[in-house]
Amino acid sequence: MTHPNQTPIPELYVSDEAAAALKHEAGKLPSWDLTARQMCDLELLMNGGFNPLKGFLTEADYNGVVNDMRLTSGALWPMPITLDVSEKFAEGLEPGTDIALRDPEGVILAIMSVTDKYVPNKAHEAEKVFGANDLAHPAVNYLHNIAGPVYLGGPVKGLQAPTHYDFRGRRNTPNELRAMFKKLGWQRVVVFQTRNPLHRAHQELTFRAAREAQANLMIHPVVGMTKPGDVDHFTRVRCYEAVLDKYPSATTTLSLLNLAMRMAGPREVVWHGLIRRNHGATHFIVGRDHAGPGKNSAGKDFYGPYDAQELFKTHEDEIGVEMVDFKHMVYVQEKASYFPANEVPEGSTVLDISGTELRRRLREGLDIPEWFSFPEVVTQLRRTSPPRARQGFTVFFTGLSGSGKSTIANALMVKLMEMGGRPVTLLDGDVVRKHLSSELGFSKEHRDINIKRIGYVASEITKNGGIAICAPIAPYTATRRAVREMVEQYGAFVEVHVATSIEECERRDRKGLYKLAREGKIKEFTGISDPYEDPQKPELRVDTQDVDVDTCAHQVLLTLEGMGLIGLN
Ligand code: PPS
């Protein structure tokens, strides 16, 4: 007998012959280049991971999902899966038109019949879906600062799956997994979702969960998009592969999920459950603060620790997957083994290392004990995150024109070169405008392009182990944040606000620009006729008013030393 978790589910792909014909036709259609997040969403739409969705949400479905977690059909669906586009692309596009959806190389992956074009109320979407319209939430930030302003909705015909060159053998569609479970006779499958490397405690808890549910186990990590700052998926998958050997063979499998997470806590967990049901799961491990985004702008958690578990429980029948409680496992020294935290024998010594502590130990090159993790996992993590003093980093000065950014940046560069050890590149505002951005002016749009170019170069330098020093005005908070996220994938980002007042900058007027700006001869001049948004939480703020350049540069060095990025002798 074939069990419900083993029967095929609908996909949105057309036949190979139809795809070949449609591809030919699609060359003439208006075409949209998919963003990284849309690539992930489209893949799961096409392969049935987002079943019952048949395409990107129409306006009616979007409203139902945002307000009540339901499609117009009545089906439970908590997450808006929308095709956000630019105003320019949406402008000439009438509902009833077909468009081609292309990957970054221009390959046509799907055709979408646009039935709806609508402008969402993003503040409302943020409140309802993420619980707060607060930019400290990564998905709210994405919604306001990265996603396009117009949404297109309509059914999708899949022509071909996105190509992945990494870990191909570990990527499975829902139907591939269902067929595999059928072949293996796995009727009960407990899934563990993760975006972090696995250590011994995870191995213990997942195996215990599988035993309690009398099920087989599938480790199903997200390799699409996770929280900015997470360990990259290449490293993580190497770690998962090492841990897989530690389970009794034939009980456990590993499969990679190309999902773009939203970190939406309670709604996210319901969504994860539905996606896992599609992938053949019958049980799903849900822990404390599942898919939590961290702290909000007031320093409080976005969601209560058990909100996700409660919402999942409320909808468990409809999701069709049973929730398995995640047991927090701790190491008991006297017994040399792991126990659930609430079953620790009285009077024993409990050892635990938090995520923050682990990152500190990696950063500082300190010991990571064997009771905590497997040596193979630690080796992989150390390969990717050498101690901070050997990683690249970016120092990003921001401040008004004439505030002293370039002068301090130059002094800092020389001091770092004197210390030696890593190559140093200075991306000064004026220099960048000459070599990288000569065609740009000072509108918000052009300033943003300019800063993102600087951010891109700085992130590449950081990735390759060098030091990038940037010194543009960078007047907008959101753009500085985008650069921070780019760089922090690879190393530290040190924001230095050169907080010289506008009065002082104007008094100095070293380039004579303030006078011209006052006379109206230079338009959109920062601080005079254009905004400058002060950084709220820079790593360092310096005021140059009564302090000389040497001292300012030294303050930066002390900050770098405090962060473990350099060693001061
Ligand atoms: S931005 O906003 O970050 O893209 O600006 P940036 O690339 O740092 O360029 C700033 C330098 O350009 C000169 N300049 C102006 N600055 C501000 N507003 C207007 N309208 C403007 N026009 C020219 C100015 O010399 C800035 O150099 P610094 O070194 O900051 O004084």
CSV table of C-alpha atoms in Angstrom, one decimal, residues 44-450:
chain,number,residue,atom,x,y,z
A,44,LEU,CA,9.5,25.6,-4.8
A,45,LEU,CA,6.4,26.7,-6.7
A,46,MET,CA,7.3,24.6,-9.7
A,47,ASN,CA,8.4,21.5,-7.9
A,48,GLY,CA,5.3,21.4,-5.6
A,49,GLY,CA,7.1,22.5,-2.5
A,50,PHE,CA,4.6,25.3,-2.2
A,51,ASN,CA,1.6,23.1,-3.2
A,52,PRO,CA,-1.3,24.1,-3.4
A,53,LEU,CA,-0.1,27.4,-4.9
A,54,LYS,CA,-0.2,27.5,-8.7
A,55,GLY,CA,1.8,30.7,-9.1
A,56,PHE,CA,2.6,34.0,-7.5
A,57,LEU,CA,-0.3,35.3,-5.4
A,58,THR,CA,-3.2,37.2,-7.0
A,59,GLU,CA,-4.4,40.3,-5.2
A,60,ALA,CA,-7.4,38.4,-3.6
A,61,ASP,CA,-5.2,35.5,-2.5
A,62,TYR,CA,-2.6,38.0,-1.2
A,63,ASN,CA,-5.3,39.8,0.9
A,64,GLY,CA,-6.5,36.5,2.3
A,65,VAL,CA,-3.0,35.3,3.2
A,66,VAL,CA,-2.0,38.6,4.7
A,67,ASN,CA,-5.2,39.1,6.8
A,68,ASP,CA,-6.3,35.5,7.6
A,69,MET,CA,-3.5,33.1,6.5
A,70,ARG,CA,-5.9,31.7,3.9
A,71,LEU,CA,-6.1,31.5,0.1
A,72,THR,CA,-9.5,32.3,-1.5
A,73,SER,CA,-10.0,28.5,-1.8
A,74,GLY,CA,-10.0,28.4,2.0
A,75,ALA,CA,-6.7,26.5,2.2
A,76,LEU,CA,-4.3,27.4,4.9
A,77,TRP,CA,-1.3,29.4,3.6
A,78,PRO,CA,0.5,31.8,6.0
A,79,MET,CA,3.2,33.4,3.8
A,80,PRO,CA,2.7,35.9,0.9
A,81,ILE,CA,4.6,34.5,-2.1
A,82,THR,CA,4.6,37.5,-4.4
A,83,LEU,CA,6.4,38.6,-7.5
A,84,ASP,CA,7.6,42.1,-6.6
A,85,VAL,CA,8.8,44.2,-9.6
A,86,SER,CA,9.9,47.7,-10.4
A,87,GLU,CA,7.4,50.4,-11.4
A,88,LYS,CA,9.2,50.7,-14.7
A,89,PHE,CA,8.6,47.0,-15.5
A,90,ALA,CA,5.0,47.1,-14.3
A,91,GLU,CA,4.2,50.3,-16.2
A,92,GLY,CA,3.3,48.9,-19.6
A,93,LEU,CA,2.2,45.5,-18.4
A,94,GLU,CA,-1.6,44.8,-18.7
A,95,PRO,CA,-3.2,41.9,-16.9
A,96,GLY,CA,-3.7,39.2,-19.5
A,97,THR,CA,-0.1,39.4,-20.7
A,98,ASP,CA,2.3,36.5,-20.4
A,99,ILE,CA,5.8,37.2,-19.2
A,100,ALA,CA,9.0,35.1,-19.2
A,101,LEU,CA,10.8,34.6,-15.9
A,102,ARG,CA,14.5,34.3,-16.3
A,103,ASP,CA,17.4,33.3,-14.0
A,104,PRO,CA,20.4,35.7,-13.6
A,105,GLU,CA,22.1,34.3,-16.7
A,106,GLY,CA,19.0,35.0,-18.8
A,107,VAL,CA,17.7,31.4,-19.0
A,108,ILE,CA,13.9,31.2,-19.2
A,109,LEU,CA,12.7,29.1,-16.3
A,110,ALA,CA,8.9,29.7,-16.5
A,111,ILE,CA,6.1,31.6,-18.1
A,112,MET,CA,3.7,33.5,-15.9
A,113,SER,CA,0.3,34.6,-17.1
A,114,VAL,CA,-0.2,37.9,-15.3
A,115,THR,CA,-3.8,38.1,-14.1
A,116,ASP,CA,-3.2,40.7,-11.4
A,117,LYS,CA,-1.1,43.8,-11.0
A,118,TYR,CA,-1.4,45.6,-7.6
A,119,VAL,CA,0.4,47.9,-5.2
A,120,PRO,CA,0.6,46.4,-1.8
A,121,ASN,CA,0.3,48.2,1.5
A,122,LYS,CA,3.7,47.1,2.8
A,123,ALA,CA,3.2,48.6,6.3
A,124,HIS,CA,0.1,46.5,6.7
A,125,GLU,CA,1.8,43.4,5.3
A,126,ALA,CA,4.6,43.9,7.8
A,127,GLU,CA,2.2,44.3,10.7
A,128,LYS,CA,0.1,41.2,9.8
A,129,VAL,CA,2.7,38.8,8.6
A,130,PHE,CA,5.8,39.7,10.7
A,131,GLY,CA,3.9,41.2,13.7
A,132,ALA,CA,5.5,44.7,13.5
A,133,ASN,CA,6.4,47.2,10.9
A,134,ASP,CA,9.9,47.4,12.3
A,135,LEU,CA,13.0,47.5,10.1
A,136,ALA,CA,15.0,45.5,12.6
A,137,HIS,CA,13.2,42.5,11.3
A,138,PRO,CA,15.2,41.3,8.3
A,139,ALA,CA,12.0,40.5,6.2
A,140,VAL,CA,10.5,43.9,7.0
A,141,ASN,CA,13.7,45.5,5.9
A,142,TYR,CA,13.6,43.4,2.7
A,143,LEU,CA,10.0,44.4,2.1
A,144,HIS,CA,10.6,48.1,2.4
A,145,ASN,CA,14.2,48.5,1.1
A,146,ILE,CA,14.8,45.7,-1.4
A,147,ALA,CA,11.5,44.4,-2.7
A,148,GLY,CA,9.9,46.2,-5.7
A,149,PRO,CA,6.8,48.4,-5.2
A,150,VAL,CA,4.4,46.5,-7.5
A,151,TYR,CA,3.3,42.9,-7.2
A,152,LEU,CA,2.3,40.7,-10.1
A,153,GLY,CA,0.1,37.7,-9.6
A,154,GLY,CA,-0.9,34.7,-11.8
A,155,PRO,CA,-0.3,31.1,-12.6
A,156,VAL,CA,3.1,29.8,-13.6
A,157,LYS,CA,4.1,27.2,-16.2
A,158,GLY,CA,7.4,25.7,-15.3
A,159,LEU,CA,9.8,25.1,-18.3
A,160,GLN,CA,12.9,24.1,-16.4
A,161,ALA,CA,14.3,23.9,-12.9
A,162,PRO,CA,17.0,26.3,-11.8
A,163,THR,CA,20.4,24.8,-12.1
A,164,HIS,CA,22.5,24.2,-9.0
A,165,TYR,CA,26.1,23.2,-9.4
A,166,ASP,CA,26.7,22.5,-5.7
A,167,PHE,CA,25.7,19.4,-3.8
A,168,ARG,CA,23.5,18.2,-6.6
A,169,GLY,CA,23.1,14.7,-5.2
A,170,ARG,CA,21.7,16.1,-1.9
A,171,ARG,CA,19.0,18.3,-3.5
A,172,ASN,CA,15.6,16.6,-3.9
A,173,THR,CA,12.2,17.7,-5.1
A,174,PRO,CA,9.2,16.7,-3.0
A,175,ASN,CA,8.3,14.0,-5.5
A,176,GLU,CA,11.8,12.6,-5.5
A,177,LEU,CA,11.7,12.3,-1.7
A,178,ARG,CA,8.2,10.8,-1.8
A,179,ALA,CA,9.4,8.2,-4.3
A,180,MET,CA,12.5,7.5,-2.2
A,181,PHE,CA,10.3,7.0,1.0
A,182,LYS,CA,8.2,4.6,-1.0
A,183,LYS,CA,11.2,2.6,-2.1
A,184,LEU,CA,12.6,2.5,1.4
A,185,GLY,CA,9.2,1.9,3.0
A,186,TRP,CA,9.5,5.0,5.2
A,187,GLN,CA,5.9,5.7,6.3
A,188,ARG,CA,6.8,7.9,9.2
A,189,VAL,CA,9.3,10.6,8.6
A,190,VAL,CA,10.3,13.1,11.2
A,191,VAL,CA,11.9,16.3,9.7
A,192,PHE,CA,14.5,18.5,11.4
A,193,GLN,CA,14.7,22.0,9.9
A,194,THR,CA,17.8,24.0,10.5
A,195,ARG,CA,19.9,27.0,9.3
A,196,ASN,CA,22.8,26.3,11.6
A,197,PRO,CA,25.6,23.8,11.8
A,198,LEU,CA,24.7,20.6,13.8
A,199,HIS,CA,26.6,19.8,17.0
A,200,ARG,CA,26.3,16.8,19.3
A,201,ALA,CA,23.2,18.1,21.2
A,202,HIS,CA,21.4,18.4,17.8
A,203,GLN,CA,22.4,14.9,16.8
A,204,GLU,CA,21.1,13.6,20.2
A,205,LEU,CA,17.8,15.5,20.1
A,206,THR,CA,17.0,14.6,16.5
A,207,PHE,CA,17.7,11.0,17.0
A,208,ARG,CA,15.7,10.9,20.2
A,209,ALA,CA,12.8,12.6,18.4
A,210,ALA,CA,12.9,10.0,15.6
A,211,ARG,CA,12.9,7.2,18.2
A,212,GLU,CA,10.0,8.7,20.2
A,213,ALA,CA,7.9,9.1,17.0
A,214,GLN,CA,9.0,5.7,15.8
A,215,ALA,CA,10.0,7.3,12.6
A,216,ASN,CA,12.9,7.7,10.3
A,217,LEU,CA,14.7,11.0,10.3
A,218,MET,CA,15.3,13.6,7.6
A,219,ILE,CA,17.7,16.4,8.3
A,220,HIS,CA,16.3,19.1,6.0
A,221,PRO,CA,18.4,22.2,6.2
A,222,VAL,CA,17.6,25.4,4.4
A,223,VAL,CA,20.3,26.3,1.8
A,224,GLY,CA,18.4,29.1,0.0
A,225,MET,CA,18.4,32.3,1.9
A,226,THR,CA,18.6,32.4,5.7
A,227,LYS,CA,19.2,35.1,8.2
A,228,PRO,CA,21.9,37.6,7.2
A,229,GLY,CA,25.1,36.7,9.2
A,230,ASP,CA,24.4,32.9,9.3
A,231,VAL,CA,27.2,30.4,8.4
A,232,ASP,CA,27.2,30.0,4.6
A,233,HIS,CA,25.5,26.9,3.3
A,234,PHE,CA,28.6,25.5,1.7
A,235,THR,CA,30.3,25.2,5.1
A,236,ARG,CA,27.1,24.0,6.7
A,237,VAL,CA,26.5,21.2,4.2
A,238,ARG,CA,30.0,19.9,4.8
A,239,CYS,CA,29.2,19.9,8.5
A,240,TYR,CA,25.9,18.1,8.0
A,241,GLU,CA,27.6,15.5,5.9
A,242,ALA,CA,30.1,14.8,8.7
A,243,VAL,CA,27.3,14.5,11.2
A,244,LEU,CA,25.3,12.1,9.0
A,245,ASP,CA,27.8,9.4,9.7
A,246,LYS,CA,27.0,9.6,13.4
A,247,TYR,CA,23.5,8.2,13.0
A,248,PRO,CA,22.8,4.5,12.8
A,249,SER,CA,23.0,3.8,9.0
A,250,ALA,CA,19.7,3.5,7.1
A,251,THR,CA,17.7,5.4,9.7
A,252,THR,CA,18.5,8.9,8.6
A,253,THR,CA,18.8,11.0,5.4
A,254,LEU,CA,19.9,14.5,4.5
A,255,SER,CA,18.3,16.6,1.9
A,256,LEU,CA,18.8,20.3,1.1
A,257,LEU,CA,15.9,22.7,0.8
A,258,ASN,CA,16.3,25.7,-1.4
A,259,LEU,CA,13.9,27.9,0.6
A,260,ALA,CA,14.2,31.6,1.1
A,261,MET,CA,13.4,32.0,4.8
A,262,ARG,CA,11.5,35.1,6.1
A,263,MET,CA,12.2,34.6,9.8
A,264,ALA,CA,8.5,35.1,10.6
A,265,GLY,CA,8.4,32.9,13.7
A,266,PRO,CA,4.8,31.6,14.2
A,267,ARG,CA,3.7,32.1,10.6
A,268,GLU,CA,7.0,30.7,9.4
A,269,VAL,CA,6.6,27.5,11.3
A,270,VAL,CA,3.2,26.9,9.8
A,271,TRP,CA,4.6,27.5,6.4
A,272,HIS,CA,7.6,25.2,7.1
A,273,GLY,CA,5.1,22.5,8.2
A,274,LEU,CA,3.2,22.8,4.9
A,275,ILE,CA,6.4,22.7,2.9
A,276,ARG,CA,7.6,19.6,4.8
A,277,ARG,CA,4.2,17.8,4.3
A,278,ASN,CA,4.8,18.4,0.6
A,279,HIS,CA,8.2,16.9,1.0
A,280,GLY,CA,6.8,13.7,2.5
A,281,ALA,CA,7.2,14.5,6.2
A,282,THR,CA,4.7,13.1,8.7
A,283,HIS,CA,6.3,14.7,11.8
A,284,PHE,CA,8.2,18.0,12.3
A,285,ILE,CA,10.5,19.0,15.1
A,286,VAL,CA,9.6,22.5,16.5
A,287,GLY,CA,11.6,24.2,19.1
A,288,ARG,CA,11.7,27.3,21.2
A,289,ASP,CA,11.6,30.5,19.1
A,290,HIS,CA,11.5,28.6,15.8
A,291,ALA,CA,12.7,30.9,12.9
A,292,GLY,CA,12.9,33.9,15.2
A,293,PRO,CA,14.5,37.0,13.8
A,294,GLY,CA,16.2,38.2,17.0
A,295,LYS,CA,15.6,41.5,18.7
A,296,ASN,CA,13.4,44.3,17.5
A,297,SER,CA,14.4,48.0,17.5
A,298,ALA,CA,13.5,48.3,21.2
A,299,GLY,CA,15.8,45.4,22.1
A,300,LYS,CA,12.9,43.0,22.7
A,301,ASP,CA,12.2,39.6,21.1
A,302,PHE,CA,9.8,39.9,18.1
A,303,TYR,CA,7.9,36.8,19.2
A,304,GLY,CA,7.3,34.9,22.5
A,305,PRO,CA,9.4,31.8,22.9
A,306,TYR,CA,6.5,29.4,22.4
A,307,ASP,CA,4.3,31.4,19.9
A,308,ALA,CA,5.5,29.3,17.0
A,309,GLN,CA,4.7,26.0,18.7
A,310,GLU,CA,1.3,27.3,19.8
A,311,LEU,CA,0.3,28.4,16.3
A,312,PHE,CA,1.5,25.1,14.8
A,313,LYS,CA,-0.5,23.2,17.3
A,314,THR,CA,-3.7,25.2,16.5
A,315,HIS,CA,-3.3,24.2,12.8
A,316,GLU,CA,-1.7,20.8,13.2
A,317,ASP,CA,-4.6,18.8,11.6
A,318,GLU,CA,-4.8,21.1,8.6
A,319,ILE,CA,-1.0,21.1,8.1
A,320,GLY,CA,-1.2,17.3,8.2
A,321,VAL,CA,2.1,17.0,10.0
A,322,GLU,CA,2.5,16.2,13.7
A,323,MET,CA,4.6,18.5,15.8
A,324,VAL,CA,7.4,16.9,17.8
A,325,ASP,CA,8.6,19.0,20.7
A,326,PHE,CA,12.3,20.0,20.5
A,327,LYS,CA,14.0,18.9,23.6
A,328,HIS,CA,16.8,21.2,24.8
A,329,MET,CA,19.7,18.8,25.4
A,330,VAL,CA,22.5,19.5,27.8
A,331,TYR,CA,25.7,17.6,28.5
A,332,VAL,CA,26.0,15.9,32.0
A,333,GLN,CA,29.6,15.7,32.9
A,334,GLU,CA,29.4,12.8,35.4
A,335,LYS,CA,27.4,10.7,33.0
A,336,ALA,CA,29.5,11.8,30.0
A,337,SER,CA,26.3,12.0,27.9
A,338,TYR,CA,23.4,14.2,26.9
A,339,PHE,CA,20.1,14.6,28.7
A,340,PRO,CA,17.0,16.7,28.0
A,341,ALA,CA,17.4,19.7,30.3
A,342,ASN,CA,14.4,18.7,32.4
A,343,GLU,CA,15.6,15.2,33.0
A,344,VAL,CA,19.1,16.0,34.4
A,345,PRO,CA,19.9,13.8,37.4
A,346,GLU,CA,20.0,15.9,40.6
A,347,GLY,CA,23.3,17.3,41.7
A,348,SER,CA,25.1,16.7,38.4
A,349,THR,CA,27.3,19.1,36.5
A,350,VAL,CA,25.6,20.5,33.4
A,351,LEU,CA,27.7,21.8,30.5
A,352,ASP,CA,26.4,23.9,27.6
A,353,ILE,CA,27.9,26.3,25.1
A,354,SER,CA,25.5,28.9,23.6
A,355,GLY,CA,25.6,30.0,19.9
A,356,THR,CA,27.1,33.3,21.0
A,357,GLU,CA,29.8,31.6,23.0
A,358,LEU,CA,30.7,29.3,20.2
A,359,ARG,CA,31.0,32.2,17.8
A,360,ARG,CA,33.3,33.9,20.3
A,361,ARG,CA,35.5,30.8,20.6
A,362,LEU,CA,35.8,30.5,16.8
A,363,ARG,CA,36.5,34.2,16.5
A,364,GLU,CA,39.2,34.2,19.1
A,365,GLY,CA,40.6,30.8,18.0
A,366,LEU,CA,39.8,29.2,21.4
A,367,ASP,CA,39.2,25.5,22.2
A,368,ILE,CA,35.9,23.9,21.3
A,369,PRO,CA,35.6,20.8,23.4
A,370,GLU,CA,34.8,17.4,22.0
A,371,TRP,CA,31.8,16.9,24.2
A,372,PHE,CA,30.2,19.9,22.5
A,373,SER,CA,30.9,19.1,18.8
A,374,PHE,CA,32.4,16.6,16.4
A,375,PRO,CA,36.0,17.3,15.5
A,376,GLU,CA,35.1,17.1,11.8
A,377,VAL,CA,32.5,19.8,12.3
A,378,VAL,CA,34.9,22.1,14.2
A,379,THR,CA,37.5,21.6,11.5
A,380,GLN,CA,35.0,22.8,8.8
A,381,LEU,CA,33.9,25.8,10.9
A,382,ARG,CA,37.5,26.8,11.6
A,383,ARG,CA,38.3,26.6,7.9
A,384,THR,CA,35.6,29.1,7.1
A,385,SER,CA,35.9,31.3,10.1
A,386,PRO,CA,39.6,31.7,11.0
A,387,PRO,CA,40.2,33.8,14.1
A,388,ARG,CA,39.1,37.4,13.5
A,389,ALA,CA,42.7,38.7,13.6
A,390,ARG,CA,43.2,36.7,10.3
A,391,GLN,CA,39.9,37.7,8.6
A,392,GLY,CA,39.3,40.6,6.3
A,393,PHE,CA,37.2,43.5,7.5
A,394,THR,CA,35.7,46.8,6.4
A,395,VAL,CA,35.9,50.2,8.1
A,396,PHE,CA,33.2,52.4,6.8
A,397,PHE,CA,33.5,56.1,7.6
A,398,THR,CA,30.3,58.1,7.1
A,399,GLY,CA,29.7,61.8,7.7
A,400,LEU,CA,29.1,65.2,6.1
A,401,SER,CA,31.3,66.6,3.4
A,402,GLY,CA,34.4,68.2,5.0
A,403,SER,CA,33.8,66.3,8.3
A,404,GLY,CA,37.3,64.8,8.1
A,405,LYS,CA,36.4,61.3,6.9
A,406,SER,CA,39.1,61.2,4.2
A,407,THR,CA,41.8,62.6,6.4
A,408,ILE,CA,41.2,60.1,9.2
A,409,ALA,CA,40.8,57.3,6.7
A,410,ASN,CA,44.2,58.1,5.2
A,411,ALA,CA,45.8,58.2,8.6
A,412,LEU,CA,44.2,54.9,9.5
A,413,MET,CA,45.4,53.3,6.2
A,414,VAL,CA,49.0,54.3,6.8
A,415,LYS,CA,48.9,53.0,10.4
A,416,LEU,CA,47.4,49.7,9.3
A,417,MET,CA,50.1,49.4,6.6
A,418,GLU,CA,52.7,50.1,9.1
A,419,MET,CA,51.4,47.2,11.2
A,420,GLY,CA,51.4,45.0,8.1
A,421,GLY,CA,49.8,41.5,7.7
A,422,ARG,CA,46.9,42.3,5.5
A,423,PRO,CA,46.5,44.4,2.3
A,424,VAL,CA,44.7,47.7,2.8
A,425,THR,CA,42.6,49.5,0.2
A,426,LEU,CA,41.1,52.9,0.6
A,427,LEU,CA,37.9,53.6,-1.2
A,428,ASP,CA,37.6,57.4,-0.6
A,429,GLY,CA,34.4,59.2,-1.7
A,430,ASP,CA,36.2,61.5,-4.2
A,431,VAL,CA,38.4,58.7,-5.6
A,432,VAL,CA,35.4,56.3,-6.1
A,433,ARG,CA,33.5,59.0,-7.8
A,434,LYS,CA,36.4,59.5,-10.2
A,435,HIS,CA,37.1,55.8,-11.0
A,436,LEU,CA,34.0,53.8,-10.3
A,437,SER,CA,31.1,56.2,-10.4
A,438,SER,CA,32.1,59.0,-12.7
A,439,GLU,CA,28.7,59.1,-14.5
A,440,LEU,CA,26.7,59.5,-11.2
A,441,GLY,CA,25.3,62.7,-9.7
A,442,PHE,CA,23.9,63.3,-6.2
A,443,SER,CA,20.2,62.3,-6.4
A,444,LYS,CA,19.1,59.7,-3.9
A,445,GLU,CA,19.1,57.1,-6.6
A,446,HIS,CA,22.6,57.9,-7.7
A,447,ARG,CA,24.0,58.1,-4.2
A,448,ASP,CA,22.5,54.7,-3.5
A,449,ILE,CA,24.1,53.2,-6.6
A,450,ASN,CA,27.4,54.8,-5.6
